[in-house]
Coordinates of C-alpha atoms in Angstrom, one line a residue:
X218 CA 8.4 -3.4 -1.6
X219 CA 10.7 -2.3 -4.6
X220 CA 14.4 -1.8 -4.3
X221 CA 16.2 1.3 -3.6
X222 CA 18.2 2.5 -6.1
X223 CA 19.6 5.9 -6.5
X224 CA 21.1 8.5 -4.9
X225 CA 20.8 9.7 -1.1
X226 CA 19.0 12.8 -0.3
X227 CA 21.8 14.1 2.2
X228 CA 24.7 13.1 0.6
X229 CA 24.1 13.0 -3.9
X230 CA 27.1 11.4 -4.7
X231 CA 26.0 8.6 -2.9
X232 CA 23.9 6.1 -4.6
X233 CA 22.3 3.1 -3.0
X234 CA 21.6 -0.5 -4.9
X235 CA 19.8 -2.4 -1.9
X236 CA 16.7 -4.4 -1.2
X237 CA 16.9 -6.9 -4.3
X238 CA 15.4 -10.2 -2.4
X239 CA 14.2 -13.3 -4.2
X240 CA 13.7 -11.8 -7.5
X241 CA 16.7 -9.7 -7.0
X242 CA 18.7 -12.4 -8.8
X243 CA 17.1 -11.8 -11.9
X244 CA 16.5 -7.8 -11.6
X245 CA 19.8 -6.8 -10.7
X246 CA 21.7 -7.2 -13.9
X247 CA 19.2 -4.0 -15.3
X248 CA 19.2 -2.6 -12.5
X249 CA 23.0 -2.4 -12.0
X250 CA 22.6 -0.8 -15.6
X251 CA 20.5 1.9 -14.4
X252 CA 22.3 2.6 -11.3
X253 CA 25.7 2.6 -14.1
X254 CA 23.4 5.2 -16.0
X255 CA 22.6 7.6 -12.9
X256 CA 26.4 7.6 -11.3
X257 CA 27.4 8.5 -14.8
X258 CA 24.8 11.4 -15.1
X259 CA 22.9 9.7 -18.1
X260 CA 19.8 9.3 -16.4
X261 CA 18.3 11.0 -13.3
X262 CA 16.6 7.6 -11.5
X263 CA 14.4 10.1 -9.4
X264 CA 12.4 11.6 -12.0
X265 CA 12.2 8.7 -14.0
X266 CA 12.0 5.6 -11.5
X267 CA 10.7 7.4 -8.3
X268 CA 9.6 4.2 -7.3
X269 CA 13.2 3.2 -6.4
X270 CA 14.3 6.6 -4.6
X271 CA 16.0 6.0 -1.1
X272 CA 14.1 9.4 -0.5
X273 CA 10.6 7.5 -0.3
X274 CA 12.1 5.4 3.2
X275 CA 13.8 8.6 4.5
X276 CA 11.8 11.7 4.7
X277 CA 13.7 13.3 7.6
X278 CA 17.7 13.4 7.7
X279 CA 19.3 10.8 9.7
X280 CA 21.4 11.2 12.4
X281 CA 24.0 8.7 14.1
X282 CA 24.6 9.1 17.9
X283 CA 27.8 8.2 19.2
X284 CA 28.0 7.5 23.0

């Protein structure tokens, strides 16, 4: 499965570089550069690499219980 990469649905100004295995190693240096791209507003990663949205894993909002 690809890596996500981009911002979070619920909260935009949170962006998410996760899920770089094996290959990782050698992906992450362009991928840190298109993450760099989308925090700085040059690029918008969802329209252009939807593959990589964190939306495509989380369709509904999350919630976290507390006991």
């Amino acid at each position: 499965q690809a890596p996500l990469l981009g911002a979070t649905k619920d909260h935009p100004n949170i962006f998410l570089g996760a899920g770089l295995s094996g290959h990782g190693f050698k992906l992450a240096p362009a991928l840190g550069e298109l993450l760099a791209q989308a925090v700085t507003g040059q690029i918008d990663l969802a329209e252009q690499w939807p593959r990589f949205d964190p939306a495509r894993l989380f369709t509904e909002p999350t919630t976290v219980y507390a006991r």
